[in-house]
């Protein structure tokens, strides 16, 4: 009877170890899949970051171009205001001369 009991316990221990082996194998495969997915995600994220960096650089270049255009336009506006004020002065002078001529006549 004791022999059967020992054989029974050995069979149970063997079954337990076989079940645990499959369990740990499944855990290992799951962890391996997770690691591969993370590595793939990291590679995808690196590519995305590179693309975004190039877009960012081109955007900065566009901003620099726009900034220079704004500066040019501001200078043009200043020049136009100066010319406008000169034309107003000239117009005022012409008006005053016209009034003088009308007063004399």
PDB file of C-alpha atoms in Angstrom:
ATOM      1  CA  UNK A   1       0.000   0.000   0.000  1.00  0.00           C
ATOM      2  CA  UNK A   2       2.838   2.361   0.821  1.00  0.00           C
ATOM      3  CA  UNK A   3       4.375   1.699  -2.593  1.00  0.00           C
ATOM      4  CA  UNK A   4       1.163   2.739  -4.318  1.00  0.00           C
ATOM      5  CA  UNK A   5       1.018   5.861  -2.206  1.00  0.00           C
ATOM      6  CA  UNK A   6       4.611   6.816  -3.102  1.00  0.00           C
ATOM      7  CA  UNK A   7       3.929   6.129  -6.798  1.00  0.00           C
ATOM      8  CA  UNK A   8       0.751   8.214  -6.580  1.00  0.00           C
ATOM      9  CA  UNK A   9       2.650  11.121  -4.982  1.00  0.00           C
ATOM     10  CA  UNK A  10       5.416  10.870  -7.580  1.00  0.00           C
ATOM     11  CA  UNK A  11       2.829  10.913 -10.388  1.00  0.00           C
ATOM     12  CA  UNK A  12       1.145  13.975  -8.820  1.00  0.00           C
ATOM     13  CA  UNK A  13       4.499  15.744  -8.482  1.00  0.00           C
ATOM     14  CA  UNK A  14       5.320  14.922 -12.125  1.00  0.00           C
ATOM     15  CA  UNK A  15       1.930  16.222 -13.269  1.00  0.00           C
ATOM     16  CA  UNK A  16       2.432  19.368 -11.160  1.00  0.00           C
ATOM     17  CA  UNK A  17       5.860  20.011 -12.728  1.00  0.00           C
ATOM     18  CA  UNK A  18       4.514  19.385 -16.241  1.00  0.00           C
ATOM     19  CA  UNK A  19       1.664  21.846 -15.649  1.00  0.00           C
ATOM     20  CA  UNK A  20       4.086  24.393 -14.182  1.00  0.00           C
ATOM     21  CA  UNK A  21       6.428  23.908 -17.166  1.00  0.00           C
ATOM     22  CA  UNK A  22       3.617  24.746 -19.607  1.00  0.00           C
ATOM     23  CA  UNK A  23       2.529  27.646 -17.405  1.00  0.00           C
ATOM     24  CA  UNK A  24       6.015  29.177 -17.334  1.00  0.00           C
ATOM     25  CA  UNK A  25       6.449  28.497 -21.044  1.00  0.00           C
ATOM     26  CA  UNK A  26       3.229  30.413 -21.706  1.00  0.00           C
ATOM     27  CA  UNK A  27       4.439  33.244 -19.460  1.00  0.00           C
ATOM     28  CA  UNK A  28       7.776  33.307 -21.269  1.00  0.00           C
ATOM     29  CA  UNK A  29       6.099  33.454 -24.681  1.00  0.00           C
ATOM     30  CA  UNK A  30       3.759  36.205 -23.523  1.00  0.00           C
ATOM     31  CA  UNK A  31       6.655  38.249 -22.153  1.00  0.00           C
ATOM     32  CA  UNK A  32       8.591  37.647 -25.370  1.00  0.00           C
ATOM     33  CA  UNK A  33       5.640  38.933 -27.436  1.00  0.00           C
ATOM     34  CA  UNK A  34       5.296  41.965 -25.190  1.00  0.00           C
ATOM     35  CA  UNK A  35       9.027  42.697 -25.535  1.00  0.00           C
ATOM     36  CA  UNK A  36       8.859  42.390 -29.337  1.00  0.00           C
ATOM     37  CA  UNK A  37       5.817  44.684 -29.451  1.00  0.00           C
ATOM     38  CA  UNK A  38       7.589  47.245 -27.292  1.00  0.00           C
ATOM     39  CA  UNK A  39      10.673  47.109 -29.503  1.00  0.00           C
ATOM     40  CA  UNK A  40       8.518  47.563 -32.600  1.00  0.00           C
ATOM     41  CA  UNK A  41       6.704  50.462 -30.931  1.00  0.00           C
ATOM     42  CA  UNK A  42      10.014  52.050 -30.023  1.00  0.00           C
ATOM     43  CA  UNK A  43      11.222  51.761 -33.611  1.00  0.00           C
ATOM     44  CA  UNK A  44       7.940  53.246 -34.885  1.00  0.00           C
ATOM     45  CA  UNK A  45       8.157  56.060 -32.356  1.00  0.00           C
ATOM     46  CA  UNK A  46      11.746  56.818 -33.374  1.00  0.00           C
ATOM     47  CA  UNK A  47      10.673  57.058 -37.019  1.00  0.00           C
ATOM     48  CA  UNK A  48       7.761  59.282 -36.043  1.00  0.00           C
ATOM     49  CA  UNK A  49      10.050  61.500 -33.994  1.00  0.00           C
ATOM     50  CA  UNK A  50      12.431  61.846 -36.949  1.00  0.00           C
ATOM     51  CA  UNK A  51       9.543  62.811 -39.236  1.00  0.00           C
ATOM     52  CA  UNK A  52       8.259  65.326 -36.711  1.00  0.00           C
ATOM     53  CA  UNK A  53      11.740  66.769 -36.315  1.00  0.00           C
ATOM     54  CA  UNK A  54      12.007  67.339 -40.063  1.00  0.00           C
ATOM     55  CA  UNK A  55       8.562  68.956 -40.093  1.00  0.00           C
ATOM     56  CA  UNK A  56       9.578  71.093 -37.133  1.00  0.00           C
ATOM     57  CA  UNK A  57      12.789  72.195 -38.858  1.00  0.00           C
ATOM     58  CA  UNK A  58      10.899  73.125 -42.013  1.00  0.00           C
ATOM     59  CA  UNK A  59       8.330  74.983 -39.917  1.00  0.00           C
ATOM     60  CA  UNK A  60      11.117  76.911 -38.215  1.00  0.00           C
ATOM     61  CA  UNK A  61      12.556  77.801 -41.598  1.00  0.00           C
ATOM     62  CA  UNK A  62       9.126  78.972 -42.721  1.00  0.00           C
ATOM     63  CA  UNK A  63       8.804  81.029 -39.557  1.00  0.00           C
ATOM     64  CA  UNK A  64      12.186  82.626 -40.243  1.00  0.00           C
ATOM     65  CA  UNK A  65      11.083  83.451 -43.782  1.00  0.00           C
ATOM     66  CA  UNK A  66       7.814  84.895 -42.532  1.00  0.00           C
ATOM     67  CA  UNK A  67       9.641  86.884 -39.892  1.00  0.00           C
ATOM     68  CA  UNK A  68      11.932  88.421 -42.484  1.00  0.00           C
ATOM     69  CA  UNK A  69       8.918  89.220 -44.666  1.00  0.00           C
ATOM     70  CA  UNK A  70       7.205  90.891 -41.712  1.00  0.00           C
ATOM     71  CA  UNK A  71      10.290  93.005 -41.087  1.00  0.00           C
ATOM     72  CA  UNK A  72      10.378  94.025 -44.762  1.00  0.00           C
ATOM     73  CA  UNK A  73       6.684  94.915 -44.677  1.00  0.00           C
ATOM     74  CA  UNK A  74       7.130  96.946 -41.502  1.00  0.00           C
ATOM     75  CA  UNK A  75       9.921  98.893 -43.164  1.00  0.00           C
ATOM     76  CA  UNK A  76       7.740  99.460 -46.210  1.00  0.00           C
ATOM     77  CA  UNK A  77       4.925 100.696 -43.985  1.00  0.00           C
ATOM     78  CA  UNK A  78       7.301 103.086 -42.260  1.00  0.00           C
ATOM     79  CA  UNK A  79       8.485 104.389 -45.622  1.00  0.00           C
ATOM     80  CA  UNK A  80       4.917 104.769 -46.835  1.00  0.00           C
ATOM     81  CA  UNK A  81       3.979 106.692 -43.700  1.00  0.00           C
ATOM     82  CA  UNK A  82       6.935 108.986 -44.190  1.00  0.00           C
ATOM     83  CA  UNK A  83       5.993 109.567 -47.822  1.00  0.00           C
ATOM     84  CA  UNK A  84       2.378 110.090 -46.818  1.00  0.00           C
ATOM     85  CA  UNK A  85       3.330 112.681 -44.259  1.00  0.00           C
ATOM     86  CA  UNK A  86       5.502 114.435 -46.875  1.00  0.00           C
ATOM     87  CA  UNK A  87       2.615 114.387 -49.320  1.00  0.00           C
ATOM     88  CA  UNK A  88       0.336 115.829 -46.659  1.00  0.00           C
ATOM     89  CA  UNK A  89       2.774 118.604 -45.968  1.00  0.00           C
ATOM     90  CA  UNK A  90       3.084 119.268 -49.649  1.00  0.00           C
ATOM     91  CA  UNK A  91      -0.690 119.175 -50.002  1.00  0.00           C
ATOM     92  CA  UNK A  92      -1.067 121.616 -47.121  1.00  0.00           C
ATOM     93  CA  UNK A  93       1.443 123.936 -48.765  1.00  0.00           C
ATOM     94  CA  UNK A  94      -0.408 123.695 -52.046  1.00  0.00           C
ATOM     95  CA  UNK A  95      -3.703 124.423 -50.288  1.00  0.00           C
ATOM     96  CA  UNK A  96      -2.273 127.428 -48.586  1.00  0.00           C
ATOM     97  CA  UNK A  97      -0.850 128.696 -51.875  1.00  0.00           C
ATOM     98  CA  UNK A  98      -4.167 128.057 -53.527  1.00  0.00           C
ATOM     99  CA  UNK A  99      -5.906 130.042 -50.806  1.00  0.00           C
ATOM    100  CA  UNK A 100      -3.412 132.848 -51.187  1.00  0.00           C
ATOM    101  CA  UNK A 101      -4.021 132.902 -54.915  1.00  0.00           C
ATOM    102  CA  UNK A 102      -7.770 132.914 -54.345  1.00  0.00           C
ATOM    103  CA  UNK A 103      -7.437 135.676 -51.788  1.00  0.00           C
ATOM    104  CA  UNK A 104      -5.370 137.792 -54.129  1.00  0.00           C
ATOM    105  CA  UNK A 105      -7.804 137.380 -56.981  1.00  0.00           C
TER     106      UNK A 105
END
